Short mmCIF file of C-alpha atoms in Angstrom, two decimals:
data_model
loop_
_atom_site.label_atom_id
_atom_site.label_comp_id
_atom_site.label_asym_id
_atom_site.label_seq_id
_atom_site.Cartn_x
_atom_site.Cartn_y
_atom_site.Cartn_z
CA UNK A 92 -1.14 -7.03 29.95
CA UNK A 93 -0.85 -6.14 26.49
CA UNK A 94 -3.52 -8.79 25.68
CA UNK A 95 -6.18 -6.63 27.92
CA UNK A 96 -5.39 -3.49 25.38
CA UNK A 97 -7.48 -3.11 22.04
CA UNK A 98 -4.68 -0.95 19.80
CA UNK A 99 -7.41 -0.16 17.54
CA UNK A 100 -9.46 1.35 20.42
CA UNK A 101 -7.03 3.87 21.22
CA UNK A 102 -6.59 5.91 17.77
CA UNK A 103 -9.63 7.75 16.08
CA UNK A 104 -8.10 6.21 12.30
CA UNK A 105 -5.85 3.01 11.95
CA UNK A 106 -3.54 1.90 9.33
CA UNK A 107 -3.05 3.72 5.98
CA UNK A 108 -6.86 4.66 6.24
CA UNK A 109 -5.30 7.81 8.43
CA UNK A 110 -3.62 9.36 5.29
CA UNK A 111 -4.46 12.63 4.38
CA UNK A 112 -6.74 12.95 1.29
CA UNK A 113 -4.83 12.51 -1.47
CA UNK A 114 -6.39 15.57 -3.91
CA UNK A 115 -5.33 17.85 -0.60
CA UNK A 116 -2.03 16.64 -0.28
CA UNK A 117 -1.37 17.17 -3.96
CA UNK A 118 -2.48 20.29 -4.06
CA UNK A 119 0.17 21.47 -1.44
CA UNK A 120 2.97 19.88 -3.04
CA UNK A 121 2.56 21.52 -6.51
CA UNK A 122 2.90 24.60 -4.55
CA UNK A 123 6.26 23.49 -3.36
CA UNK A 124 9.33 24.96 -4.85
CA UNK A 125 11.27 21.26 -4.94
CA UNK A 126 14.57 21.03 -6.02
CA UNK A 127 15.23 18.17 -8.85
CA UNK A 128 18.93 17.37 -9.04
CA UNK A 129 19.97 15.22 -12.05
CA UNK A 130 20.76 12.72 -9.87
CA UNK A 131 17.45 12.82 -8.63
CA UNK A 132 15.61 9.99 -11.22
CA UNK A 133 12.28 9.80 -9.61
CA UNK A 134 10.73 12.47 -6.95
CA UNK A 135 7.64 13.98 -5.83
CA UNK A 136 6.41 14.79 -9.10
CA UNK A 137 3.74 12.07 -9.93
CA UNK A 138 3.61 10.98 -5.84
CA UNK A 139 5.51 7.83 -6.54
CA UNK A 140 5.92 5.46 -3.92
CA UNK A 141 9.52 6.05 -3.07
CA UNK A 142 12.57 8.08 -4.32
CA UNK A 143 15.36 7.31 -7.22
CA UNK A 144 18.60 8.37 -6.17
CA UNK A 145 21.30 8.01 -9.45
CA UNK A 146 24.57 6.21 -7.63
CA UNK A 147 26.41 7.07 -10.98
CA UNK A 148 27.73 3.41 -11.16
CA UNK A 149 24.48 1.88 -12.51
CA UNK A 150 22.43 1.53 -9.17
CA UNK A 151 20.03 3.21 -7.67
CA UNK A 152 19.10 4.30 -4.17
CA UNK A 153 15.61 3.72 -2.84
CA UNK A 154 14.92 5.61 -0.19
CA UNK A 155 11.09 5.70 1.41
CA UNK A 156 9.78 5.49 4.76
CA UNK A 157 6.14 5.17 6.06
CA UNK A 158 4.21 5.10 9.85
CA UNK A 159 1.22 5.01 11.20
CA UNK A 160 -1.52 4.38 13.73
CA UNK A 161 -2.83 0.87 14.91
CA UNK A 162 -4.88 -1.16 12.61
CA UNK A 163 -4.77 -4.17 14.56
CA UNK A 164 -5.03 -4.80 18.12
CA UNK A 165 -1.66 -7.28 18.56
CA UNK A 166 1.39 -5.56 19.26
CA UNK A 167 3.29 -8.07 17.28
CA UNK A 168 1.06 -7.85 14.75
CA UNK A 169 1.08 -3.94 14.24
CA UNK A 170 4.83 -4.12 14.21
CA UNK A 171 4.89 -6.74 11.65
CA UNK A 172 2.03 -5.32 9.03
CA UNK A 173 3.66 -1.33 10.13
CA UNK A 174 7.38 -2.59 8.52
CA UNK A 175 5.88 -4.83 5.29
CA UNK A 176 3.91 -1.78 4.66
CA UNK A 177 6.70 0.40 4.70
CA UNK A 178 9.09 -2.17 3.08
CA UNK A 179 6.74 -2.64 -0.01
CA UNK A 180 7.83 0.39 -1.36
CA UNK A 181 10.87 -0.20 -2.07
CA UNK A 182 9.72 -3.70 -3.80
CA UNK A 183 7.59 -0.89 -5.41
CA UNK A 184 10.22 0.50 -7.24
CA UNK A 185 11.72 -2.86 -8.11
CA UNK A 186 14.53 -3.13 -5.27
CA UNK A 187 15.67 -4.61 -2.43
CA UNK A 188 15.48 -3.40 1.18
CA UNK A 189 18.35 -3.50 3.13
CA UNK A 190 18.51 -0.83 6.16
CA UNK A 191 15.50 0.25 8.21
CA UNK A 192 15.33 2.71 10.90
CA UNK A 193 11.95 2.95 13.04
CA UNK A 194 10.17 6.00 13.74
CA UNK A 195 7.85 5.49 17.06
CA UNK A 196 5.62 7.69 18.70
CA UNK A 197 4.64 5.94 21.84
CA UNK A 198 1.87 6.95 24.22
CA UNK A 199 3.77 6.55 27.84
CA UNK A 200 1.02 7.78 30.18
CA UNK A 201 -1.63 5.59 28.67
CA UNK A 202 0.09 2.50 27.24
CA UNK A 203 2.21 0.03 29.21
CA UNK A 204 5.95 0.49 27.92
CA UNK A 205 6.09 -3.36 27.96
CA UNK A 206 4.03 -3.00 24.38
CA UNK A 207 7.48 -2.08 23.05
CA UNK A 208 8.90 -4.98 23.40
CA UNK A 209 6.82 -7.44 21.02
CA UNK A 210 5.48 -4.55 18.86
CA UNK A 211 9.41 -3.69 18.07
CA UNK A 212 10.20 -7.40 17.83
CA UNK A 213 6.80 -8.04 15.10
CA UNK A 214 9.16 -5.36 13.04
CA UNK A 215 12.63 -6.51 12.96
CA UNK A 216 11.18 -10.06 12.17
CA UNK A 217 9.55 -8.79 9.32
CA UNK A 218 12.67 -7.07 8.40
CA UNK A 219 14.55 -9.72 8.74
CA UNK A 220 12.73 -11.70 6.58
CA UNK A 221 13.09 -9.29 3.73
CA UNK A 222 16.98 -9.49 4.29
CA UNK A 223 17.35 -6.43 5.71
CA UNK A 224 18.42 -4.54 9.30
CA UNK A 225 16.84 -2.36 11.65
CA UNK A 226 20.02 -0.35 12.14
CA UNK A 227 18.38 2.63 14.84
CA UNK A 228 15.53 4.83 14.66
CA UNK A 229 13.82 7.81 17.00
CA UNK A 230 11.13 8.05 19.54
CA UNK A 231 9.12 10.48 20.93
CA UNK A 232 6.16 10.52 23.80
CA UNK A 233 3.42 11.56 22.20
CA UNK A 234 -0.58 11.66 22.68
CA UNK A 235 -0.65 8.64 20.15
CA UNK A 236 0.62 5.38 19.32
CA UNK A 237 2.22 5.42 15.94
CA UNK A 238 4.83 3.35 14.23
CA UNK A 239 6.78 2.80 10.96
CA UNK A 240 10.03 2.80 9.12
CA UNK A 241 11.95 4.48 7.02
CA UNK A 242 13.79 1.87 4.41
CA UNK A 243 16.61 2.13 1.97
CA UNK A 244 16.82 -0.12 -0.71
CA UNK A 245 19.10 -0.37 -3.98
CA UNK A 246 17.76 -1.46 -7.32
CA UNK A 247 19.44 -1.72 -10.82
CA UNK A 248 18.92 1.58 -12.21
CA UNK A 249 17.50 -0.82 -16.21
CA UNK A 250 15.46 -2.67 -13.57
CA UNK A 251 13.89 0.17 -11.77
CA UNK A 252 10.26 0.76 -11.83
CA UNK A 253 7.92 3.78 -11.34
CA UNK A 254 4.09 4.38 -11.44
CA UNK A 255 4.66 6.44 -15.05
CA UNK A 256 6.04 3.97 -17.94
CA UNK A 257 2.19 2.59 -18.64
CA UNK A 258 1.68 1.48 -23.05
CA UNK A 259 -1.80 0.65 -24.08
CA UNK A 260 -2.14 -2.74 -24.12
CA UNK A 261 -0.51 -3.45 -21.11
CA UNK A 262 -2.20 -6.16 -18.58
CA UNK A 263 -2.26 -4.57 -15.03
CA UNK A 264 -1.88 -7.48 -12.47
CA UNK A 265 -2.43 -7.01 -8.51
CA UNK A 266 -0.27 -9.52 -6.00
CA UNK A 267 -2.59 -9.48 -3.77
CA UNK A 268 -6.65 -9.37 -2.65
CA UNK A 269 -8.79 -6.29 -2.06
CA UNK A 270 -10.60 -5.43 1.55
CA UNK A 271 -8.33 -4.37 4.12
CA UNK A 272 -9.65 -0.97 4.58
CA UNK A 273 -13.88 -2.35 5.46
CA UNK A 274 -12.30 -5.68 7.19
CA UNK A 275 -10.17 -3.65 9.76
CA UNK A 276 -12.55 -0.92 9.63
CA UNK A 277 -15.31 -4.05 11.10
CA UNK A 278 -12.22 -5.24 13.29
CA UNK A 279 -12.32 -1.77 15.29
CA UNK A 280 -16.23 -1.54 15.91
CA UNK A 281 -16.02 -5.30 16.67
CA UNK A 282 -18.32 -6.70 13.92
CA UNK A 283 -15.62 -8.19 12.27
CA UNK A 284 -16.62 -12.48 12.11
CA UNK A 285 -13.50 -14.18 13.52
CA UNK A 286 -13.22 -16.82 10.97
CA UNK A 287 -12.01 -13.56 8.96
CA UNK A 288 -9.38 -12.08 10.68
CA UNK A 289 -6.82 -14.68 10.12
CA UNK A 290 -6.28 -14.29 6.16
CA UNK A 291 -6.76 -10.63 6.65
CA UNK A 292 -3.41 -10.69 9.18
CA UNK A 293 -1.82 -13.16 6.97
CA UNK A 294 -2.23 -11.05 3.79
CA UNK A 295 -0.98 -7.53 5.62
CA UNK A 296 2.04 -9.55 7.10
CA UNK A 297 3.18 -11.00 3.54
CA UNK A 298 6.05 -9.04 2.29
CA UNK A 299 5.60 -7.77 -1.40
CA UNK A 300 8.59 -9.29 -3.05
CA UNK A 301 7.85 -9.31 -6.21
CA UNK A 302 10.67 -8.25 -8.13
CA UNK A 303 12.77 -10.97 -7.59
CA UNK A 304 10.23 -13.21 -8.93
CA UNK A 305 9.83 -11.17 -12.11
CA UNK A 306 13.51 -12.15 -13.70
CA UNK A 307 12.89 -11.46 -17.44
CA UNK A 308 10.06 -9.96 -17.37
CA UNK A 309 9.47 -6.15 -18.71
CA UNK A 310 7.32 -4.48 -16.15
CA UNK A 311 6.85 -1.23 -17.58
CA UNK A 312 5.14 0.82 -14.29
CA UNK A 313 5.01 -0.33 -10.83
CA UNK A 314 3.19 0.92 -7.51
CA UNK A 315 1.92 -0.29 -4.06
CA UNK A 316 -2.14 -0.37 -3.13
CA UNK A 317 -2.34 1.63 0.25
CA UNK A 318 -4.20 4.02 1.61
CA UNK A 319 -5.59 6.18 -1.72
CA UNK A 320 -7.27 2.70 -2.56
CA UNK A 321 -6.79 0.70 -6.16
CA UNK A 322 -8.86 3.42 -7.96
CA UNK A 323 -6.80 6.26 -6.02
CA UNK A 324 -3.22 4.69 -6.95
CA UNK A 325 -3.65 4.12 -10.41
CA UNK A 326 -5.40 6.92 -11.46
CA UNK A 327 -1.98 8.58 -10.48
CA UNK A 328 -0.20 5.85 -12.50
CA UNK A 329 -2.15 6.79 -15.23
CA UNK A 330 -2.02 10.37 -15.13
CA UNK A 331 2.02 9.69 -15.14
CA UNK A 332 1.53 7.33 -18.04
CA UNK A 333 -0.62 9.46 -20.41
CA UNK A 334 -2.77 6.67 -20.91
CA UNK A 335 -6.59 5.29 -19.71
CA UNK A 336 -7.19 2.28 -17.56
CA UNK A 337 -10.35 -0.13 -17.33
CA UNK A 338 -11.04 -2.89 -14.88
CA UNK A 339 -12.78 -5.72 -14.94
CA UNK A 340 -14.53 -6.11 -11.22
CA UNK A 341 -15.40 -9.48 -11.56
CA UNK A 342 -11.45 -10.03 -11.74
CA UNK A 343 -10.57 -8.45 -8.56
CA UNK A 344 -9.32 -10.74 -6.16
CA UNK A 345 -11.56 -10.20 -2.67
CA UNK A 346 -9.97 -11.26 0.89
CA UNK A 347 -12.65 -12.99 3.02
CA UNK A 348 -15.21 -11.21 4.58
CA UNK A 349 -14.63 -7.85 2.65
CA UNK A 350 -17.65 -8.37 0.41
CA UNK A 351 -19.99 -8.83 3.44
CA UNK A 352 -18.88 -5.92 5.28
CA UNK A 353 -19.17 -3.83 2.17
CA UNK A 354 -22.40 -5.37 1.63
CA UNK A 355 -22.98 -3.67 5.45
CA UNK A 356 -21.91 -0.32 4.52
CA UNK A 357 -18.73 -0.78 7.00
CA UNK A 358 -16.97 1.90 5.32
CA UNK A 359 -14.64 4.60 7.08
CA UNK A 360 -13.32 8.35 6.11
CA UNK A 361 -11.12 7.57 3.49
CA UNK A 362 -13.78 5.70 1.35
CA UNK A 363 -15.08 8.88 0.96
CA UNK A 364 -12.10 10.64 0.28
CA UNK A 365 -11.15 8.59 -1.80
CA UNK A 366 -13.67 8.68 -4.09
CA UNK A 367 -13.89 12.43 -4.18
CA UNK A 368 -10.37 12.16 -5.50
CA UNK A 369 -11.37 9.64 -8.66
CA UNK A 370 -14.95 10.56 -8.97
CA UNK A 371 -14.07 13.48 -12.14
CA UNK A 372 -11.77 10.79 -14.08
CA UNK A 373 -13.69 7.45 -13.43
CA UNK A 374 -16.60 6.15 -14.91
CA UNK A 375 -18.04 3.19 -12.83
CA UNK A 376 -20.44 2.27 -14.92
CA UNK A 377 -23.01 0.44 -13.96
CA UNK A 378 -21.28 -1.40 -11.03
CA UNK A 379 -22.84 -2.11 -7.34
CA UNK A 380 -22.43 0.17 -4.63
CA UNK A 381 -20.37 -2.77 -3.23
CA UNK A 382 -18.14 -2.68 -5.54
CA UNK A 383 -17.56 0.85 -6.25
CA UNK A 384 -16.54 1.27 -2.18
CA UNK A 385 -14.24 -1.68 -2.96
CA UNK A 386 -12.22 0.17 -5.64
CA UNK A 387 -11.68 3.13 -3.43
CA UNK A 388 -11.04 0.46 -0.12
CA UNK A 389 -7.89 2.15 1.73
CA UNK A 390 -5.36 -0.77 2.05
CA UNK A 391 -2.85 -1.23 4.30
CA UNK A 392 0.15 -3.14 2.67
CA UNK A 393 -2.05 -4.14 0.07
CA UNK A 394 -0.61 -5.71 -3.25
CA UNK A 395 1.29 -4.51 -6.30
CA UNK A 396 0.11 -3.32 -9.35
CA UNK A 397 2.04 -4.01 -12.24
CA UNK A 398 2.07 -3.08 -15.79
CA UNK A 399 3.06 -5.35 -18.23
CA UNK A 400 3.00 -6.38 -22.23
CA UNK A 401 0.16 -8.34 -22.73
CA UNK A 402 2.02 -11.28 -24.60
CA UNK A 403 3.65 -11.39 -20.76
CA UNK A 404 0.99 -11.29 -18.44
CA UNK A 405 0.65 -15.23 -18.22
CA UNK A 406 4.10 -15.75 -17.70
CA UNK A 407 4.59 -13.20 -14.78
CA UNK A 408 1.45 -14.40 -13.55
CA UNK A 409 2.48 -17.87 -13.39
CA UNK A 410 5.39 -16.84 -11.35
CA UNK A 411 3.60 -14.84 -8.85
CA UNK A 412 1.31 -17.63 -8.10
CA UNK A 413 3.81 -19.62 -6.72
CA UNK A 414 4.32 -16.81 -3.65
CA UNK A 415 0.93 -14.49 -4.35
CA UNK A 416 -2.21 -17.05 -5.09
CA UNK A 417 -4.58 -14.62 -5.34
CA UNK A 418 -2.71 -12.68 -8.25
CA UNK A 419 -4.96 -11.79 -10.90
CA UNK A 420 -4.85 -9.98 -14.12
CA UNK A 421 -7.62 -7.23 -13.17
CA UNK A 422 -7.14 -3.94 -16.02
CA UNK A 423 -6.11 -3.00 -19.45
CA UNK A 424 -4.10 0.11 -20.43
CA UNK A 425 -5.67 1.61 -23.41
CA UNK A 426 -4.77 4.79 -25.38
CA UNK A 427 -6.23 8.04 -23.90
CA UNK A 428 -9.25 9.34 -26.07
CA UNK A 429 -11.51 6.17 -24.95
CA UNK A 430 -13.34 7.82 -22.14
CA UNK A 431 -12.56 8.65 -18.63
CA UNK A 432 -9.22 8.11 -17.28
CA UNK A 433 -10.05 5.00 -15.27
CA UNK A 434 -13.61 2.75 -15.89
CA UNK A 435 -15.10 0.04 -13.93
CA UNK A 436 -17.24 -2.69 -15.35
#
């Protein structure tokens, strides 16, 4: 039965496309009166990808969670990319996962309940894999079908990273290609080719675990590529960094398909919200249309970005080759005073 059902079909947004704007959502929260313990090393106040909780006995507590609406049409499959999306931000931050709880919104009047079943199991697989446990979680009946988790990690609080901690110099590195947001975008409408829609799953299913990999090596700022798009994420790693970043376009690693459906104009809400939220720090030179859209793409578990020294950007990138292939060097940190906050070329 579930094979009859197109998930995408069912929502008006899909994935982490369905985020609200980011220059909105910003706005509210500076209006917040937050508490900031001491124990309380990283928080809402540069929208980092997860929290920093002090242990007091050297470790940290990551704690994050993330859900949201189908962006594929396999059960299994939304499960699986709905937990490595939430689970990369702990990896984010430099830690490990190790509980999960699920937060599900399930449509009972409209979808079979037997969509549970391999949607749940996509999850705890992925889970799994990362070497953690689904330990409970919540449901409700709602209009909607949405799903995600809520993950606690630990990290060593030296080994902790954040999206501020950016020097000029610094080579910015992504773990993984650009394209999600037009690909799945084409997937919905079905236009998407099917020769594409393999490396697309495979790339939202692959678990960001990065850190591990990164032994002796300074990464001085970390964050996760989601729904704000690469331009939208580290323009708010550079505003917590004081410094400018410029990418090289030609360096950005594409997943197949995404430059023809670009190409198309296959482009959804958050394109354009995205690039309302850049547009007044970013100079795109003289770039294509094309690839302007692809800088503000919404991803869903997209890739890391990473900042580190220069001297150890072929090192690190050696190592995430062996796991990430498509791991490029794509930026350069460079003191503030050079222009606009972020450039394209």
């Amino acid at each position: 039965m579930s094979q009859e059902i197109r998930l995408t079909e069912t929502v008006q947004k899909g994935g982490c496309a369905a985020k609200l704007p980011a220059g909105q959502l910003r706005d509210i929260i500076k209006k917040l009166n937050l508490q900031k313990p001491a124990s309380l090393l990283v928080g809402t106040e540069h929208m980092d990808d997860a929290c920093l909780w002090d242990l007091g006995d050297g470790h940290g507590l990551v704690q994050t969670l993330d859900f949201f609406t189908p962006i594929v049409d396999d059960p299994y499959d939304f499960g699986s990319i709905a937990a490595a999306n939430a689970l990369s931000d702990v990896y984010a931050m430099g830690g490990a996962p190790k509980i999960a709880l699920s937060i599900l919104a399930f449509p009972s009047q409209t979808l079979p309940i037997e969509l549970l079943e391999p949607l749940l199991r996509g999850a705890v697989d992925k889970v799994q894999e990362a070497g953690a446990c689904l330990a409970g979680g919540h449901t409700i009946d709602d209009d909607t079908l949405k799903f995600g988790l809520s993950v606690t990690g630990f990290v060593r609080n030296t080994q902790a990273w954040a999206n501020s901690g950016i020097r000029a110099g610094d080579s910015l590195i992504l773990t993984k290609a650009l394209g999600t947001g037009t690909l799945t975008s084409a997937l919905k409408r079905r236009e998407l080719d099917a020769p594409f829609l393999s490396p697309l799953l495979e790339s939202m299913k692959q678990l960001n675990r990065a850190p591990e990999l990164l032994e002796g090596i300074t990464v001085h700022a970390a964050t996760d590529i989601t729904g704000f798009g690469l331009a939208g994420h580290s323009l708010q790693m550079a505003r917590a960094s004081g410094v400018n970043i410029s990418f090289d376009t030609s360096a950005f690693p594409l997943l197949p398909g995404a430059k023809e459906c670009l190409d198309k104009g296959v482009l959804n809400r958050a394109h354009k919200t995205n690039l309302d939220y850049v547009k007044s720090e970013t100079d795109f030179g003289s770039i294509s249309d094309s690839s302007r859209w692809l800088t503000v793409d919404p991803q869903t578990s997209g890739g890391l970005l990473l900042a580190v020294p220069q001297g150890e950007a072929a090192a690190a990138l050696e190592r995430l080759k062996a796991r990430f292939p498509r791991s490029a060097v794509i930026g350069q940190a460079l003191p503030t005073g050079t222009g606009a906050r972020l450039s394209f070329r």
